[in-house]
PDB file of C-alpha atoms in Angstrom:
ATOM      1  CA  MET A   1      41.369   0.457  31.965  1.00 47.00           C
ATOM      2  CA  SER A   2      38.203  -0.103  33.704  1.00 49.00           C
ATOM      3  CA  SER A   3      35.908  -2.993  32.803  1.00 53.00           C
ATOM      4  CA  PRO A   4      32.186  -2.250  32.132  1.00 52.00           C
ATOM      5  CA  ASP A   5      31.160  -3.909  35.350  1.00 55.00           C
ATOM      6  CA  ALA A   6      32.994  -1.497  37.192  1.00 55.00           C
ATOM      7  CA  ALA A   7      31.510   1.448  35.314  1.00 56.00           C
ATOM      8  CA  GLN A   8      29.674   4.036  37.448  1.00 68.00           C
ATOM      9  CA  PRO A   9      25.629   4.000  37.127  1.00 67.00           C
ATOM     10  CA  GLY A  10      25.652   7.105  35.170  1.00 67.00           C
ATOM     11  CA  GLU A  11      28.265   5.674  32.595  1.00 71.00           C
ATOM     12  CA  LYS A  12      26.174   2.568  32.412  1.00 77.00           C
ATOM     13  CA  GLN A  13      23.188   4.611  31.585  1.00 82.00           C
ATOM     14  CA  GLU A  14      25.055   6.655  29.049  1.00 80.00           C
ATOM     15  CA  HIS A  15      26.291   3.575  27.611  1.00 75.00           C
ATOM     16  CA  LYS A  16      22.833   2.218  27.200  1.00 80.00           C
ATOM     17  CA  ARG A  17      21.434   5.185  25.735  1.00 85.00           C
ATOM     18  CA  ALA A  18      24.240   5.321  23.007  1.00 83.00           C
ATOM     19  CA  LYS A  19      23.430   1.639  22.193  1.00 83.00           C
ATOM     20  CA  ALA A  20      20.018   2.348  22.063  1.00 83.00           C
ATOM     21  CA  ILE A  21      20.499   5.061  19.498  1.00 88.00           C
ATOM     22  CA  ALA A  22      22.850   3.223  17.469  1.00 88.00           C
ATOM     23  CA  HIS A  23      20.373   0.306  17.321  1.00 88.00           C
ATOM     24  CA  ARG A  24      17.565   2.465  16.040  1.00 91.00           C
ATOM     25  CA  ARG A  25      19.781   4.221  13.401  1.00 93.00           C
ATOM     26  CA  ALA A  26      20.698   0.795  12.168  1.00 93.00           C
ATOM     27  CA  ILE A  27      16.991  -0.276  12.327  1.00 94.00           C
ATOM     28  CA  ALA A  28      16.159   3.114  10.308  1.00 95.00           C
ATOM     29  CA  SER A  29      18.871   2.069   7.712  1.00 96.00           C
ATOM     30  CA  ILE A  30      17.380  -1.364   7.412  1.00 95.00           C
ATOM     31  CA  ALA A  31      13.816  -0.125   7.155  1.00 95.00           C
ATOM     32  CA  ILE A  32      14.819   2.438   4.408  1.00 96.00           C
ATOM     33  CA  ALA A  33      16.548  -0.293   2.381  1.00 96.00           C
ATOM     34  CA  VAL A  34      13.763  -2.408   2.636  1.00 96.00           C
ATOM     35  CA  PHE A  35      11.255  -0.075   1.814  1.00 96.00           C
ATOM     36  CA  VAL A  36      12.946   1.111  -1.415  1.00 96.00           C
ATOM     37  CA  CYS A  37      13.535  -2.549  -2.513  1.00 95.00           C
ATOM     38  CA  TRP A  38      10.069  -3.519  -2.410  1.00 94.00           C
ATOM     39  CA  LEU A  39       8.957   0.028  -3.760  1.00 93.00           C
ATOM     40  CA  GLY A  40      11.074  -1.208  -6.850  1.00 91.00           C
ATOM     41  CA  SER A  41       9.241  -4.335  -7.559  1.00 88.00           C
ATOM     42  CA  THR A  42       5.906  -2.414  -7.731  1.00 90.00           C
ATOM     43  CA  ALA A  43       6.683   1.213  -8.700  1.00 89.00           C
ATOM     44  CA  PHE A  44       6.429   0.774 -12.474  1.00 88.00           C
ATOM     45  CA  LEU A  45       3.090  -1.334 -12.286  1.00 82.00           C
ATOM     46  CA  SER A  46       1.122   1.511 -13.752  1.00 80.00           C
ATOM     47  CA  SER A  47       3.806   2.944 -16.041  1.00 82.00           C
ATOM     48  CA  GLY A  48       4.356   0.357 -18.659  1.00 82.00           C
ATOM     49  CA  GLN A  49       2.571   2.327 -21.414  1.00 83.00           C
ATOM     50  CA  SER A  50       4.508   5.461 -20.943  1.00 85.00           C
ATOM     51  CA  VAL A  51       7.690   3.614 -20.808  1.00 87.00           C
ATOM     52  CA  ALA A  52       6.736   1.544 -23.732  1.00 86.00           C
ATOM     53  CA  THR A  53       5.969   4.952 -25.799  1.00 87.00           C
ATOM     54  CA  THR A  54       9.443   6.588 -24.727  1.00 87.00           C
ATOM     55  CA  LEU A  55      11.456   3.619 -25.725  1.00 90.00           C
ATOM     56  CA  ASN A  56       9.135   2.719 -28.700  1.00 89.00           C
ATOM     57  CA  ALA A  57       8.578  -0.745 -27.888  1.00 87.00           C
ATOM     58  CA  THR A  58       5.528  -2.934 -27.197  1.00 86.00           C
ATOM     59  CA  ARG A  59       3.679  -3.159 -23.961  1.00 81.00           C
ATOM     60  CA  THR A  60       4.619  -6.826 -23.536  1.00 79.00           C
ATOM     61  CA  GLU A  61       8.390  -6.219 -24.160  1.00 84.00           C
ATOM     62  CA  VAL A  62       8.558  -3.441 -21.483  1.00 87.00           C
ATOM     63  CA  SER A  63       6.537  -5.855 -19.244  1.00 83.00           C
ATOM     64  CA  LEU A  64       9.163  -8.449 -19.468  1.00 81.00           C
ATOM     65  CA  ALA A  65      12.031  -5.960 -19.104  1.00 87.00           C
ATOM     66  CA  LEU A  66      10.495  -4.359 -16.077  1.00 89.00           C
ATOM     67  CA  SER A  67       9.869  -7.851 -14.461  1.00 84.00           C
ATOM     68  CA  SER A  68      13.505  -8.861 -14.833  1.00 87.00           C
ATOM     69  CA  TYR A  69      13.862  -6.842 -11.338  1.00 92.00           C
ATOM     70  CA  ALA A  70      11.445  -9.478  -9.512  1.00 86.00           C
ATOM     71  CA  VAL A  71      13.162 -12.137 -11.395  1.00 84.00           C
ATOM     72  CA  ALA A  72      16.721 -11.329 -10.406  1.00 88.00           C
ATOM     73  CA  LEU A  73      15.396 -10.793  -6.978  1.00 89.00           C
ATOM     74  CA  ILE A  74      13.860 -14.314  -6.427  1.00 82.00           C
ATOM     75  CA  LEU A  75      16.958 -15.686  -8.231  1.00 81.00           C
ATOM     76  CA  VAL A  76      19.302 -14.546  -5.734  1.00 84.00           C
ATOM     77  CA  CYS A  77      17.376 -13.688  -2.576  1.00 81.00           C
ATOM     78  CA  VAL A  78      17.945 -16.898  -0.522  1.00 76.00           C
ATOM     79  CA  ALA A  79      21.356 -18.148  -1.759  1.00 75.00           C
ATOM     80  CA  GLY A  80      22.382 -14.315  -1.646  1.00 79.00           C
ATOM     81  CA  GLY A  81      21.481 -14.386   1.773  1.00 79.00           C
ATOM     82  CA  ARG A  82      23.722 -17.344   2.620  1.00 77.00           C
ATOM     83  CA  LEU A  83      26.744 -15.898   0.710  1.00 81.00           C
ATOM     84  CA  ALA A  84      26.298 -12.746   2.997  1.00 85.00           C
ATOM     85  CA  ASP A  85      26.424 -15.012   6.051  1.00 83.00           C
ATOM     86  CA  ILE A  86      29.758 -16.188   4.993  1.00 83.00           C
ATOM     87  CA  ALA A  87      31.180 -13.063   3.372  1.00 84.00           C
ATOM     88  CA  GLY A  88      29.699 -10.444   6.077  1.00 89.00           C
ATOM     89  CA  ARG A  89      26.087  -9.729   6.304  1.00 91.00           C
ATOM     90  CA  LYS A  90      27.056  -5.538   6.805  1.00 94.00           C
ATOM     91  CA  ARG A  91      29.729  -5.906   4.018  1.00 93.00           C
ATOM     92  CA  LEU A  92      27.299  -7.215   1.500  1.00 93.00           C
ATOM     93  CA  PHE A  93      24.462  -5.220   2.135  1.00 95.00           C
ATOM     94  CA  LEU A  94      26.534  -2.113   1.797  1.00 96.00           C
ATOM     95  CA  TRP A  95      28.164  -3.274  -1.383  1.00 95.00           C
ATOM     96  CA  SER A  96      24.722  -4.408  -2.812  1.00 96.00           C
ATOM     97  CA  ALA A  97      22.995  -0.968  -1.584  1.00 96.00           C
ATOM     98  CA  ILE A  98      25.983   1.023  -3.086  1.00 97.00           C
ATOM     99  CA  ILE A  99      25.429  -0.940  -6.654  1.00 97.00           C
ATOM    100  CA  PHE A 100      21.611  -0.437  -6.203  1.00 97.00           C
ATOM    101  CA  SER A 101      22.307   3.266  -5.802  1.00 96.00           C
ATOM    102  CA  ILE A 102      24.851   3.778  -8.677  1.00 96.00           C
ATOM    103  CA  VAL A 103      22.951   1.797 -11.245  1.00 95.00           C
ATOM    104  CA  GLY A 104      19.600   3.799 -10.222  1.00 95.00           C
ATOM    105  CA  LEU A 105      21.420   7.079 -10.809  1.00 95.00           C
ATOM    106  CA  ILE A 106      22.292   6.463 -14.295  1.00 93.00           C
ATOM    107  CA  ALA A 107      18.565   5.266 -15.160  1.00 90.00           C
ATOM    108  CA  PRO A 108      17.786   8.704 -17.035  1.00 90.00           C
ATOM    109  CA  LEU A 109      20.588   7.950 -19.725  1.00 91.00           C
ATOM    110  CA  ILE A 110      18.836   4.613 -20.619  1.00 89.00           C
ATOM    111  CA  GLU A 111      17.484   4.966 -24.100  1.00 89.00           C
ATOM    112  CA  SER A 112      16.831   1.196 -25.076  1.00 91.00           C
ATOM    113  CA  LEU A 113      14.761  -1.820 -24.141  1.00 91.00           C
ATOM    114  CA  LEU A 114      17.977  -3.660 -23.522  1.00 92.00           C
ATOM    115  CA  GLY A 115      19.342  -1.218 -21.207  1.00 92.00           C
ATOM    116  CA  LEU A 116      16.308  -1.098 -19.297  1.00 93.00           C
ATOM    117  CA  PHE A 117      16.164  -4.797 -18.768  1.00 92.00           C
ATOM    118  CA  VAL A 118      19.928  -4.599 -17.594  1.00 93.00           C
ATOM    119  CA  LEU A 119      19.270  -1.740 -15.046  1.00 94.00           C
ATOM    120  CA  ARG A 120      16.317  -3.433 -13.635  1.00 94.00           C
ATOM    121  CA  ALA A 121      17.901  -6.939 -13.584  1.00 92.00           C
ATOM    122  CA  THR A 122      20.980  -5.249 -11.817  1.00 95.00           C
ATOM    123  CA  MET A 123      18.969  -3.468  -9.353  1.00 95.00           C
ATOM    124  CA  GLY A 124      16.669  -6.580  -8.528  1.00 93.00           C
ATOM    125  CA  ALA A 125      19.733  -8.760  -7.800  1.00 92.00           C
ATOM    126  CA  ALA A 126      21.213  -6.050  -5.607  1.00 95.00           C
ATOM    127  CA  ALA A 127      17.728  -5.638  -3.858  1.00 95.00           C
ATOM    128  CA  GLY A 128      17.547  -9.650  -3.328  1.00 92.00           C
ATOM    129  CA  VAL A 129      20.766  -9.499  -1.444  1.00 93.00           C
ATOM    130  CA  ILE A 130      19.939  -6.320   0.337  1.00 95.00           C
ATOM    131  CA  LEU A 131      16.809  -7.966   1.836  1.00 93.00           C
ATOM    132  CA  SER A 132      18.628 -11.421   2.880  1.00 90.00           C
ATOM    133  CA  ALA A 133      21.311  -9.650   4.355  1.00 92.00           C
ATOM    134  CA  THR A 134      19.095  -7.294   6.531  1.00 93.00           C
ATOM    135  CA  GLY A 135      17.483 -10.177   7.927  1.00 89.00           C
ATOM    136  CA  GLY A 136      20.720 -11.819   8.791  1.00 88.00           C
ATOM    137  CA  VAL A 137      21.752  -8.317  10.364  1.00 91.00           C
ATOM    138  CA  LEU A 138      18.637  -8.430  12.717  1.00 89.00           C
ATOM    139  CA  VAL A 139      19.124 -11.873  13.643  1.00 86.00           C
ATOM    140  CA  THR A 140      22.520 -12.072  14.664  1.00 87.00           C
ATOM    141  CA  THR A 141      23.132  -8.440  16.195  1.00 88.00           C
ATOM    142  CA  MET A 142      20.039  -7.594  17.744  1.00 89.00           C
ATOM    143  CA  HIS A 143      18.113  -9.489  20.609  1.00 87.00           C
ATOM    144  CA  GLY A 144      15.093  -9.418  22.750  1.00 88.00           C
ATOM    145  CA  ASN A 145      12.672  -6.139  22.109  1.00 88.00           C
ATOM    146  CA  THR A 146      15.118  -4.624  19.968  1.00 87.00           C
ATOM    147  CA  ARG A 147      15.032  -7.544  17.476  1.00 89.00           C
ATOM    148  CA  HIS A 148      11.284  -7.708  17.865  1.00 89.00           C
ATOM    149  CA  ASN A 149      10.908  -3.886  16.985  1.00 89.00           C
ATOM    150  CA  ALA A 150      13.440  -4.253  14.040  1.00 90.00           C
ATOM    151  CA  TRP A 151      11.413  -7.149  12.536  1.00 91.00           C
ATOM    152  CA  LEU A 152       8.167  -5.197  12.618  1.00 92.00           C
ATOM    153  CA  TRP A 153       9.865  -2.360  10.839  1.00 94.00           C
ATOM    154  CA  TRP A 154      11.307  -4.728   8.581  1.00 94.00           C
ATOM    155  CA  ARG A 155       7.780  -6.131   7.473  1.00 92.00           C
ATOM    156  CA  GLY A 156       6.148  -2.732   8.019  1.00 94.00           C
ATOM    157  CA  ALA A 157       8.700  -1.142   5.340  1.00 94.00           C
ATOM    158  CA  GLY A 158       8.475  -3.959   2.693  1.00 93.00           C
ATOM    159  CA  MET A 159       4.666  -3.902   2.936  1.00 94.00           C
ATOM    160  CA  ALA A 160       4.563  -0.001   2.677  1.00 93.00           C
ATOM    161  CA  GLY A 161       6.951  -0.270  -0.578  1.00 92.00           C
ATOM    162  CA  VAL A 162       4.630  -2.878  -2.120  1.00 91.00           C
ATOM    163  CA  VAL A 163       1.444  -0.867  -1.193  1.00 91.00           C
ATOM    164  CA  LEU A 164       2.877   2.608  -1.987  1.00 91.00           C
ATOM    165  CA  GLY A 165       4.619   1.543  -5.353  1.00 89.00           C
ATOM    166  CA  PRO A 166       1.509   1.583  -7.613  1.00 87.00           C
ATOM    167  CA  VAL A 167       0.669   5.109  -6.158  1.00 87.00           C
ATOM    168  CA  LEU A 168       4.249   6.824  -6.243  1.00 86.00           C
ATOM    169  CA  GLY A 169       5.177   5.374  -9.538  1.00 85.00           C
ATOM    170  CA  PRO A 170       2.516   6.971 -11.465  1.00 84.00           C
ATOM    171  CA  LEU A 171       2.853   9.924  -9.639  1.00 84.00           C
ATOM    172  CA  ILE A 172       6.514  10.590 -10.468  1.00 83.00           C
ATOM    173  CA  SER A 173       5.866   9.468 -14.064  1.00 79.00           C
ATOM    174  CA  ASP A 174       2.938  12.032 -14.429  1.00 77.00           C
ATOM    175  CA  THR A 175       4.858  14.947 -12.497  1.00 80.00           C
ATOM    176  CA  ILE A 176       8.322  14.362 -14.119  1.00 83.00           C
ATOM    177  CA  THR A 177       8.998  11.424 -16.039  1.00 85.00           C
ATOM    178  CA  TRP A 178       9.227   7.642 -15.192  1.00 87.00           C
ATOM    179  CA  ARG A 179      12.946   7.642 -15.621  1.00 87.00           C
ATOM    180  CA  TRP A 180      13.255   9.351 -12.406  1.00 90.00           C
ATOM    181  CA  ILE A 181      11.482   6.699 -10.315  1.00 90.00           C
ATOM    182  CA  GLU A 182      15.012   5.096  -9.865  1.00 92.00           C
ATOM    183  CA  PRO A 183      17.075   7.897  -9.071  1.00 93.00           C
ATOM    184  CA  LEU A 184      14.926   9.075  -6.562  1.00 92.00           C
ATOM    185  CA  SER A 185      14.956   5.325  -4.946  1.00 93.00           C
ATOM    186  CA  SER A 186      18.769   5.589  -5.100  1.00 95.00           C
ATOM    187  CA  LEU A 187      18.880   8.912  -3.119  1.00 95.00           C
ATOM    188  CA  ALA A 188      16.812   7.272  -0.409  1.00 95.00           C
ATOM    189  CA  MET A 189      19.118   4.112  -0.604  1.00 97.00           C
ATOM    190  CA  ILE A 190      22.046   6.295  -0.061  1.00 97.00           C
ATOM    191  CA  ILE A 191      20.869   7.513   3.506  1.00 97.00           C
ATOM    192  CA  ALA A 192      20.598   3.646   4.256  1.00 96.00           C
ATOM    193  CA  VAL A 193      24.106   3.222   2.996  1.00 97.00           C
ATOM    194  CA  ILE A 194      25.176   6.095   5.245  1.00 96.00           C
ATOM    195  CA  LEU A 195      23.349   5.126   8.339  1.00 96.00           C
ATOM    196  CA  GLY A 196      24.510   1.308   7.811  1.00 94.00           C
ATOM    197  CA  ALA A 197      27.921   2.198   7.567  1.00 95.00           C
ATOM    198  CA  LEU A 198      27.948   4.128  10.660  1.00 95.00           C
ATOM    199  CA  TYR A 199      25.744   1.986  13.009  1.00 93.00           C
ATOM    200  CA  MET A 200      25.101  -1.466  11.806  1.00 93.00           C
ATOM    201  CA  LYS A 201      27.471  -4.410  13.353  1.00 91.00           C
ATOM    202  CA  GLU A 202      29.061  -6.774  11.167  1.00 91.00           C
ATOM    203  CA  SER A 203      28.489 -10.554  11.526  1.00 87.00           C
ATOM    204  CA  THR A 204      29.547 -13.498   9.848  1.00 85.00           C
ATOM    205  CA  ASP A 205      29.151 -17.333   9.946  1.00 77.00           C
ATOM    206  CA  GLY A 206      32.696 -18.407  11.042  1.00 65.00           C
ATOM    207  CA  GLU A 207      32.410 -21.931  10.326  1.00 67.00           C
ATOM    208  CA  VAL A 208      32.137 -21.621   6.500  1.00 65.00           C
ATOM    209  CA  ALA A 209      34.838 -20.086   4.145  1.00 67.00           C
ATOM    210  CA  PHE A 210      33.710 -18.348   0.902  1.00 68.00           C
ATOM    211  CA  SER A 211      34.796 -20.020  -2.235  1.00 72.00           C
ATOM    212  CA  PRO A 212      33.927 -19.505  -6.080  1.00 74.00           C
ATOM    213  CA  ALA A 213      32.434 -22.985  -6.259  1.00 77.00           C
ATOM    214  CA  MET A 214      29.316 -21.815  -4.262  1.00 76.00           C
ATOM    215  CA  ILE A 215      28.159 -19.464  -7.056  1.00 77.00           C
ATOM    216  CA  VAL A 216      26.827 -22.618  -9.270  1.00 82.00           C
ATOM    217  CA  PRO A 217      24.824 -24.334  -6.871  1.00 83.00           C
ATOM    218  CA  THR A 218      23.379 -20.986  -5.380  1.00 79.00           C
ATOM    219  CA  LEU A 219      22.355 -19.883  -9.229  1.00 80.00           C
ATOM    220  CA  LEU A 220      20.708 -23.475  -9.452  1.00 85.00           C
ATOM    221  CA  LEU A 221      18.699 -23.029  -6.286  1.00 81.00           C
ATOM    222  CA  GLY A 222      17.711 -19.467  -7.580  1.00 80.00           C
ATOM    223  CA  LEU A 223      16.439 -20.893 -10.680  1.00 82.00           C
ATOM    224  CA  GLY A 224      14.730 -23.635  -9.000  1.00 84.00           C
ATOM    225  CA  LEU A 225      12.782 -21.187  -6.597  1.00 78.00           C
ATOM    226  CA  LEU A 226      12.185 -19.011  -9.807  1.00 78.00           C
ATOM    227  CA  ALA A 227      10.004 -21.745 -11.463  1.00 81.00           C
ATOM    228  CA  PRO A 228       6.839 -21.149  -9.470  1.00 81.00           C
ATOM    229  CA  TYR A 229       6.988 -17.242 -10.388  1.00 74.00           C
ATOM    230  CA  LEU A 230       7.571 -17.989 -13.980  1.00 74.00           C
ATOM    231  CA  LEU A 231       4.322 -20.315 -13.713  1.00 76.00           C
ATOM    232  CA  ILE A 232       2.333 -17.739 -12.406  1.00 73.00           C
ATOM    233  CA  VAL A 233       3.553 -15.354 -15.125  1.00 67.00           C
ATOM    234  CA  LEU A 234       2.864 -17.924 -17.960  1.00 67.00           C
ATOM    235  CA  ALA A 235      -0.552 -18.706 -16.466  1.00 66.00           C
ATOM    236  CA  ARG A 236      -1.310 -14.997 -17.082  1.00 62.00           C
ATOM    237  CA  GLU A 237       0.428 -14.615 -20.488  1.00 59.00           C
ATOM    238  CA  SER A 238       0.348 -18.143 -21.926  1.00 58.00           C
ATOM    239  CA  VAL A 239      -3.019 -19.923 -20.832  1.00 58.00           C
ATOM    240  CA  GLY A 240      -3.025 -23.386 -21.755  1.00 60.00           C
ATOM    241  CA  ASN A 241       0.300 -23.561 -23.287  1.00 68.00           C
ATOM    242  CA  ILE A 242       1.107 -26.973 -21.426  1.00 77.00           C
ATOM    243  CA  VAL A 243       4.454 -27.473 -23.070  1.00 77.00           C
ATOM    244  CA  VAL A 244       6.190 -24.409 -22.056  1.00 75.00           C
ATOM    245  CA  TRP A 245       4.465 -24.976 -18.596  1.00 77.00           C
ATOM    246  CA  SER A 246       5.924 -28.551 -18.405  1.00 83.00           C
ATOM    247  CA  ALA A 247       9.280 -27.127 -19.455  1.00 83.00           C
ATOM    248  CA  VAL A 248       9.429 -24.660 -16.646  1.00 81.00           C
ATOM    249  CA  VAL A 249       8.302 -27.484 -13.991  1.00 85.00           C
ATOM    250  CA  VAL A 250      11.280 -29.651 -15.431  1.00 88.00           C
ATOM    251  CA  MET A 251      13.795 -27.007 -15.278  1.00 86.00           C
ATOM    252  CA  GLY A 252      12.775 -25.963 -11.840  1.00 86.00           C
ATOM    253  CA  LEU A 253      13.123 -29.592 -10.594  1.00 90.00           C
ATOM    254  CA  VAL A 254      16.226 -30.301 -12.416  1.00 90.00           C
ATOM    255  CA  CYS A 255      17.786 -26.915 -10.910  1.00 87.00           C
ATOM    256  CA  VAL A 256      16.801 -27.871  -7.303  1.00 87.00           C
ATOM    257  CA  ALA A 257      18.146 -31.460  -8.053  1.00 91.00           C
ATOM    258  CA  GLY A 258      21.218 -30.154  -9.382  1.00 88.00           C
ATOM    259  CA  PHE A 259      21.669 -27.744  -6.455  1.00 86.00           C
ATOM    260  CA  ILE A 260      21.274 -30.724  -3.673  1.00 86.00           C
ATOM    261  CA  VAL A 261      23.883 -32.764  -5.921  1.00 89.00           C
ATOM    262  CA  LEU A 262      26.487 -29.827  -6.118  1.00 86.00           C
ATOM    263  CA  ASN A 263      25.921 -28.472  -2.745  1.00 83.00           C
ATOM    264  CA  ARG A 264      26.627 -32.106  -1.017  1.00 83.00           C
ATOM    265  CA  ARG A 265      29.924 -32.506  -2.791  1.00 82.00           C
ATOM    266  CA  LEU A 266      31.233 -29.074  -1.845  1.00 79.00           C
ATOM    267  CA  VAL A 267      33.966 -29.004   0.790  1.00 71.00           C
ATOM    268  CA  ASN A 268      32.265 -25.833   2.271  1.00 70.00           C
ATOM    269  CA  PRO A 269      28.635 -26.346   1.329  1.00 76.00           C
ATOM    270  CA  VAL A 270      26.467 -23.223   0.675  1.00 73.00           C
ATOM    271  CA  PHE A 271      23.906 -24.948   3.243  1.00 73.00           C
ATOM    272  CA  ASN A 272      25.350 -27.214   5.776  1.00 68.00           C
ATOM    273  CA  GLU A 273      21.804 -27.921   7.183  1.00 62.00           C
ATOM    274  CA  ASN A 274      18.227 -28.208   5.964  1.00 57.00           C
ATOM    275  CA  ILE A 275      17.235 -24.635   4.761  1.00 56.00           C
ATOM    276  CA  ALA A 276      13.617 -25.581   5.317  1.00 54.00           C
ATOM    277  CA  SER A 277      14.114 -26.427   9.219  1.00 53.00           C
ATOM    278  CA  HIS A 278      17.219 -24.366  10.106  1.00 54.00           C
ATOM    279  CA  ASN A 279      16.976 -21.047   8.513  1.00 52.00           C
ATOM    280  CA  PRO A 280      17.075 -17.964  11.105  1.00 52.00           C
ATOM    281  CA  ARG A 281      15.656 -15.665   8.377  1.00 51.00           C
TER     282      ARG A 281
END
């Protein structure tokens, strides 16, 4: 078998062309997935009343159920990305995207507020892993201009999803029904899964082995990072409720401290370096 260095100029050009095509399709997979994830966080912003009417619930109850998406995303985003580093970034991206798609496709069957809460929380958690895992894929499998362009697509797709969510959500609700926002997102995610399965490269952090003991500190870290988000929500919904605000602050500090303690005691820590100063994503 001839080595790549011994290949003819024409063969080298063909190899470069094939590699560039594979990178572009992998980036397309990532861009679609990131767009859909962020779209899900804002698509229901203007549809709360129609959802409340359909499920015979109050607007506040529906807002809490819908916001479970953002809560779950924040809860798993950082630590979920680290687990993807360990278990395989492409692998966790594909599994999370598949879960996102399957759960979204059953959205039209939801008839209760609890069902909506579970559906949104599950999709939000999957989205958190997807966003983190795709960042890891870019960092570890792409280089130079390819990585630079991929990051531009990652950020642009995310911003497009956030901005277009409040536009596309009501448009779908007015044209069909709010129940079809998630299935349509799932169809787009399925395209991302197919492209990712064919053209993404797998990468892992070979220095660390996954163990179930990592789950508890990752959840504590997620809860600690979730505290500022909850404070923002409380500032809007419960102005002046100092007791609740204080409870959230204490919860956040306790969870972060618990993460630090447990993480240091693990044989294979979730983060073996400072995540603020050493975080490639």
